[in-house]
Amino acid sequence: LLKTTVITVGVIAESGDAGIKGIIAHCQSPKVVVKLSAAAREERAPKARACAVEYLSLILQTWDLNKKYLEYIDNALQTCISDADATVRNNAKACVEILSATSPTSSRDGFARVDSKLSGSAQDVMSI
């Protein structure tokens, strides 16, 4: 039986991803926002940054956050929207769309601090 069961790193990673998404969906802890925002900004691995931004978008969709925690997410997205990795940038753009839908004033205030090139692309995303 063990010879026919193949457990790969991918299977383990998908299980971990599903577990994290379940925890985010059912346990609202604001400390997670702080940790994920830091990971999205500072993590060296692009895959980890992309996952952190994806989890932040899930949090934006399901949680009611106060202004303090929205600022953490704004700061992370400002960094991620100009990331070298395309997946991180795309996840950040999707997160900006969610943020603009859930908290339009917060997203406008956050991206007012971004330089003009990035602000223009962020405004394009928010106007869609």
PDB file of C-alpha atoms in Angstrom:
ATOM      1  CA  LEU A   1       0.000   0.000   0.000  1.00  0.00           C
ATOM      2  CA  LEU A   2       2.809   2.442   0.820  1.00  0.00           C
ATOM      3  CA  LYS A   3       4.426   1.809  -2.540  1.00  0.00           C
ATOM      4  CA  THR A   4       1.291   2.880  -4.374  1.00  0.00           C
ATOM      5  CA  THR A   5       0.749   5.953  -2.213  1.00  0.00           C
ATOM      6  CA  VAL A   6       2.751   8.827  -3.572  1.00  0.00           C
ATOM      7  CA  ILE A   7       3.127  11.808  -1.316  1.00  0.00           C
ATOM      8  CA  THR A   8       4.934  14.634  -2.971  1.00  0.00           C
ATOM      9  CA  VAL A   9       5.958  18.063  -1.825  1.00  0.00           C
ATOM     10  CA  GLY A  10       3.160  19.464  -3.976  1.00  0.00           C
ATOM     11  CA  VAL A  11       0.513  17.411  -2.193  1.00  0.00           C
ATOM     12  CA  ILE A  12       1.837  18.517   1.186  1.00  0.00           C
ATOM     13  CA  ALA A  13       1.960  22.148   0.052  1.00  0.00           C
ATOM     14  CA  GLU A  14      -1.627  22.008  -1.228  1.00  0.00           C
ATOM     15  CA  SER A  15      -2.771  20.525   2.063  1.00  0.00           C
ATOM     16  CA  GLY A  16      -0.991  23.263   3.984  1.00  0.00           C
ATOM     17  CA  ASP A  17      -2.521  25.912   1.724  1.00  0.00           C
ATOM     18  CA  ALA A  18      -6.011  24.495   2.279  1.00  0.00           C
ATOM     19  CA  GLY A  19      -5.382  24.411   6.022  1.00  0.00           C
ATOM     20  CA  ILE A  20      -4.247  28.040   6.123  1.00  0.00           C
ATOM     21  CA  LYS A  21      -7.268  29.142   4.084  1.00  0.00           C
ATOM     22  CA  GLY A  22      -9.552  27.259   6.474  1.00  0.00           C
ATOM     23  CA  ILE A  23      -7.956  28.905   9.480  1.00  0.00           C
ATOM     24  CA  ILE A  24      -8.284  32.352   7.879  1.00  0.00           C
ATOM     25  CA  ALA A  25     -11.934  31.689   7.033  1.00  0.00           C
ATOM     26  CA  HIS A  26     -12.893  30.546  10.528  1.00  0.00           C
ATOM     27  CA  CYS A  27     -10.508  32.273  12.969  1.00  0.00           C
ATOM     28  CA  GLN A  28     -10.326  36.035  12.707  1.00  0.00           C
ATOM     29  CA  SER A  29      -7.150  37.127  14.462  1.00  0.00           C
ATOM     30  CA  PRO A  30      -5.817  40.587  13.576  1.00  0.00           C
ATOM     31  CA  LYS A  31      -2.275  39.439  14.393  1.00  0.00           C
ATOM     32  CA  VAL A  32      -2.422  37.336  11.237  1.00  0.00           C
ATOM     33  CA  VAL A  33      -2.827  40.516   9.168  1.00  0.00           C
ATOM     34  CA  VAL A  34       0.347  41.957  10.661  1.00  0.00           C
ATOM     35  CA  LYS A  35       2.337  38.754  10.033  1.00  0.00           C
ATOM     36  CA  LEU A  36       1.043  38.278   6.488  1.00  0.00           C
ATOM     37  CA  SER A  37       1.667  41.923   5.621  1.00  0.00           C
ATOM     38  CA  ALA A  38       5.240  41.605   6.848  1.00  0.00           C
ATOM     39  CA  ALA A  39       5.698  38.370   4.891  1.00  0.00           C
ATOM     40  CA  ALA A  40       4.328  39.976   1.730  1.00  0.00           C
ATOM     41  CA  ARG A  41       6.848  42.818   2.060  1.00  0.00           C
ATOM     42  CA  GLU A  42       9.930  41.074   3.422  1.00  0.00           C
ATOM     43  CA  GLU A  43       9.892  37.406   2.421  1.00  0.00           C
ATOM     44  CA  ARG A  44      12.715  36.474   0.062  1.00  0.00           C
ATOM     45  CA  ALA A  45      10.896  33.688  -1.789  1.00  0.00           C
ATOM     46  CA  PRO A  46       8.505  34.978  -4.464  1.00  0.00           C
ATOM     47  CA  LYS A  47       6.146  32.009  -3.990  1.00  0.00           C
ATOM     48  CA  ALA A  48       5.803  32.864  -0.292  1.00  0.00           C
ATOM     49  CA  ARG A  49       5.141  36.543  -1.105  1.00  0.00           C
ATOM     50  CA  ALA A  50       2.484  35.524  -3.643  1.00  0.00           C
ATOM     51  CA  CYS A  51       0.804  33.240  -1.097  1.00  0.00           C
ATOM     52  CA  ALA A  52       0.883  35.964   1.563  1.00  0.00           C
ATOM     53  CA  VAL A  53      -0.854  38.420  -0.774  1.00  0.00           C
ATOM     54  CA  GLU A  54      -3.385  35.746  -1.727  1.00  0.00           C
ATOM     55  CA  TYR A  55      -4.164  35.172   1.954  1.00  0.00           C
ATOM     56  CA  LEU A  56      -4.493  38.928   2.476  1.00  0.00           C
ATOM     57  CA  SER A  57      -7.064  39.057  -0.316  1.00  0.00           C
ATOM     58  CA  LEU A  58      -8.993  36.245   1.361  1.00  0.00           C
ATOM     59  CA  ILE A  59      -8.919  38.221   4.615  1.00  0.00           C
ATOM     60  CA  LEU A  60     -10.193  41.346   2.842  1.00  0.00           C
ATOM     61  CA  GLN A  61     -13.074  39.347   1.382  1.00  0.00           C
ATOM     62  CA  THR A  62     -14.192  37.720   4.615  1.00  0.00           C
ATOM     63  CA  TRP A  63     -13.174  39.888   7.590  1.00  0.00           C
ATOM     64  CA  ASP A  64     -14.237  43.311   8.819  1.00  0.00           C
ATOM     65  CA  LEU A  65     -10.985  45.148   9.501  1.00  0.00           C
ATOM     66  CA  ASN A  66     -10.438  48.470  11.205  1.00  0.00           C
ATOM     67  CA  LYS A  67      -8.332  51.258   9.726  1.00  0.00           C
ATOM     68  CA  LYS A  68      -5.157  50.197  11.544  1.00  0.00           C
ATOM     69  CA  TYR A  69      -5.069  46.778   9.901  1.00  0.00           C
ATOM     70  CA  LEU A  70      -6.101  48.157   6.518  1.00  0.00           C
ATOM     71  CA  GLU A  71      -2.989  50.362   6.710  1.00  0.00           C
ATOM     72  CA  TYR A  72      -0.816  47.267   7.180  1.00  0.00           C
ATOM     73  CA  ILE A  73      -2.366  45.777   4.061  1.00  0.00           C
ATOM     74  CA  ASP A  74      -1.959  49.068   2.152  1.00  0.00           C
ATOM     75  CA  ASN A  75       1.745  49.170   2.989  1.00  0.00           C
ATOM     76  CA  ALA A  76       2.225  45.576   1.886  1.00  0.00           C
ATOM     77  CA  LEU A  77       0.370  46.152  -1.379  1.00  0.00           C
ATOM     78  CA  GLN A  78       2.407  49.252  -2.179  1.00  0.00           C
ATOM     79  CA  THR A  79       5.512  47.081  -2.047  1.00  0.00           C
ATOM     80  CA  CYS A  80       3.997  44.090  -3.832  1.00  0.00           C
ATOM     81  CA  ILE A  81       2.457  45.997  -6.732  1.00  0.00           C
ATOM     82  CA  SER A  82       5.982  46.777  -7.955  1.00  0.00           C
ATOM     83  CA  ASP A  83       7.457  43.350  -7.129  1.00  0.00           C
ATOM     84  CA  ALA A  84       9.850  41.685  -9.563  1.00  0.00           C
ATOM     85  CA  ASP A  85       7.706  38.534  -9.694  1.00  0.00           C
ATOM     86  CA  ALA A  86       4.658  38.649 -11.990  1.00  0.00           C
ATOM     87  CA  THR A  87       2.573  36.380  -9.759  1.00  0.00           C
ATOM     88  CA  VAL A  88       3.099  38.658  -6.764  1.00  0.00           C
ATOM     89  CA  ARG A  89       2.162  41.700  -8.860  1.00  0.00           C
ATOM     90  CA  ASN A  90      -0.981  40.018 -10.205  1.00  0.00           C
ATOM     91  CA  ASN A  91      -2.048  38.867  -6.743  1.00  0.00           C
ATOM     92  CA  ALA A  92      -1.418  42.393  -5.434  1.00  0.00           C
ATOM     93  CA  LYS A  93      -3.547  43.894  -8.216  1.00  0.00           C
ATOM     94  CA  ALA A  94      -6.361  41.475  -7.392  1.00  0.00           C
ATOM     95  CA  CYS A  95      -6.011  42.430  -3.745  1.00  0.00           C
ATOM     96  CA  VAL A  96      -6.214  46.125  -4.677  1.00  0.00           C
ATOM     97  CA  GLU A  97      -9.460  45.417  -6.537  1.00  0.00           C
ATOM     98  CA  ILE A  98     -10.898  43.732  -3.452  1.00  0.00           C
ATOM     99  CA  LEU A  99      -9.659  46.538  -1.202  1.00  0.00           C
ATOM    100  CA  SER A 100     -11.197  49.186  -3.447  1.00  0.00           C
ATOM    101  CA  ALA A 101     -14.513  47.326  -3.380  1.00  0.00           C
ATOM    102  CA  THR A 102     -14.545  46.769   0.383  1.00  0.00           C
ATOM    103  CA  SER A 103     -12.939  50.032   1.516  1.00  0.00           C
ATOM    104  CA  PRO A 104     -12.713  52.640  -1.273  1.00  0.00           C
ATOM    105  CA  THR A 105     -11.503  55.502   0.923  1.00  0.00           C
ATOM    106  CA  SER A 106      -8.720  53.426   2.438  1.00  0.00           C
ATOM    107  CA  SER A 107      -7.446  52.280  -0.949  1.00  0.00           C
ATOM    108  CA  ARG A 108      -7.451  55.835  -2.341  1.00  0.00           C
ATOM    109  CA  ASP A 109      -5.636  57.166   0.719  1.00  0.00           C
ATOM    110  CA  GLY A 110      -3.067  54.401   0.590  1.00  0.00           C
ATOM    111  CA  PHE A 111      -2.275  54.773  -3.075  1.00  0.00           C
ATOM    112  CA  ALA A 112      -2.104  58.551  -2.886  1.00  0.00           C
ATOM    113  CA  ARG A 113       1.301  57.953  -1.270  1.00  0.00           C
ATOM    114  CA  VAL A 114       2.555  55.841  -4.195  1.00  0.00           C
ATOM    115  CA  ASP A 115       4.573  57.399  -6.991  1.00  0.00           C
ATOM    116  CA  SER A 116       2.707  58.562 -10.092  1.00  0.00           C
ATOM    117  CA  LYS A 117       3.459  55.553 -12.335  1.00  0.00           C
ATOM    118  CA  LEU A 118       2.269  53.009  -9.810  1.00  0.00           C
ATOM    119  CA  SER A 119      -0.602  55.204  -8.710  1.00  0.00           C
ATOM    120  CA  GLY A 120      -1.832  55.382 -12.296  1.00  0.00           C
ATOM    121  CA  SER A 121      -1.801  51.605 -12.684  1.00  0.00           C
ATOM    122  CA  ALA A 122      -3.460  51.202  -9.285  1.00  0.00           C
ATOM    123  CA  GLN A 123      -6.158  53.727 -10.244  1.00  0.00           C
ATOM    124  CA  ASP A 124      -6.715  51.785 -13.487  1.00  0.00           C
ATOM    125  CA  VAL A 125      -7.226  48.617 -11.458  1.00  0.00           C
ATOM    126  CA  MET A 126      -9.564  50.368  -9.016  1.00  0.00           C
ATOM    127  CA  SER A 127     -11.679  51.864 -11.818  1.00  0.00           C
ATOM    128  CA  ILE A 128     -12.389  48.455 -13.360  1.00  0.00           C
TER     129      ILE A 128
END
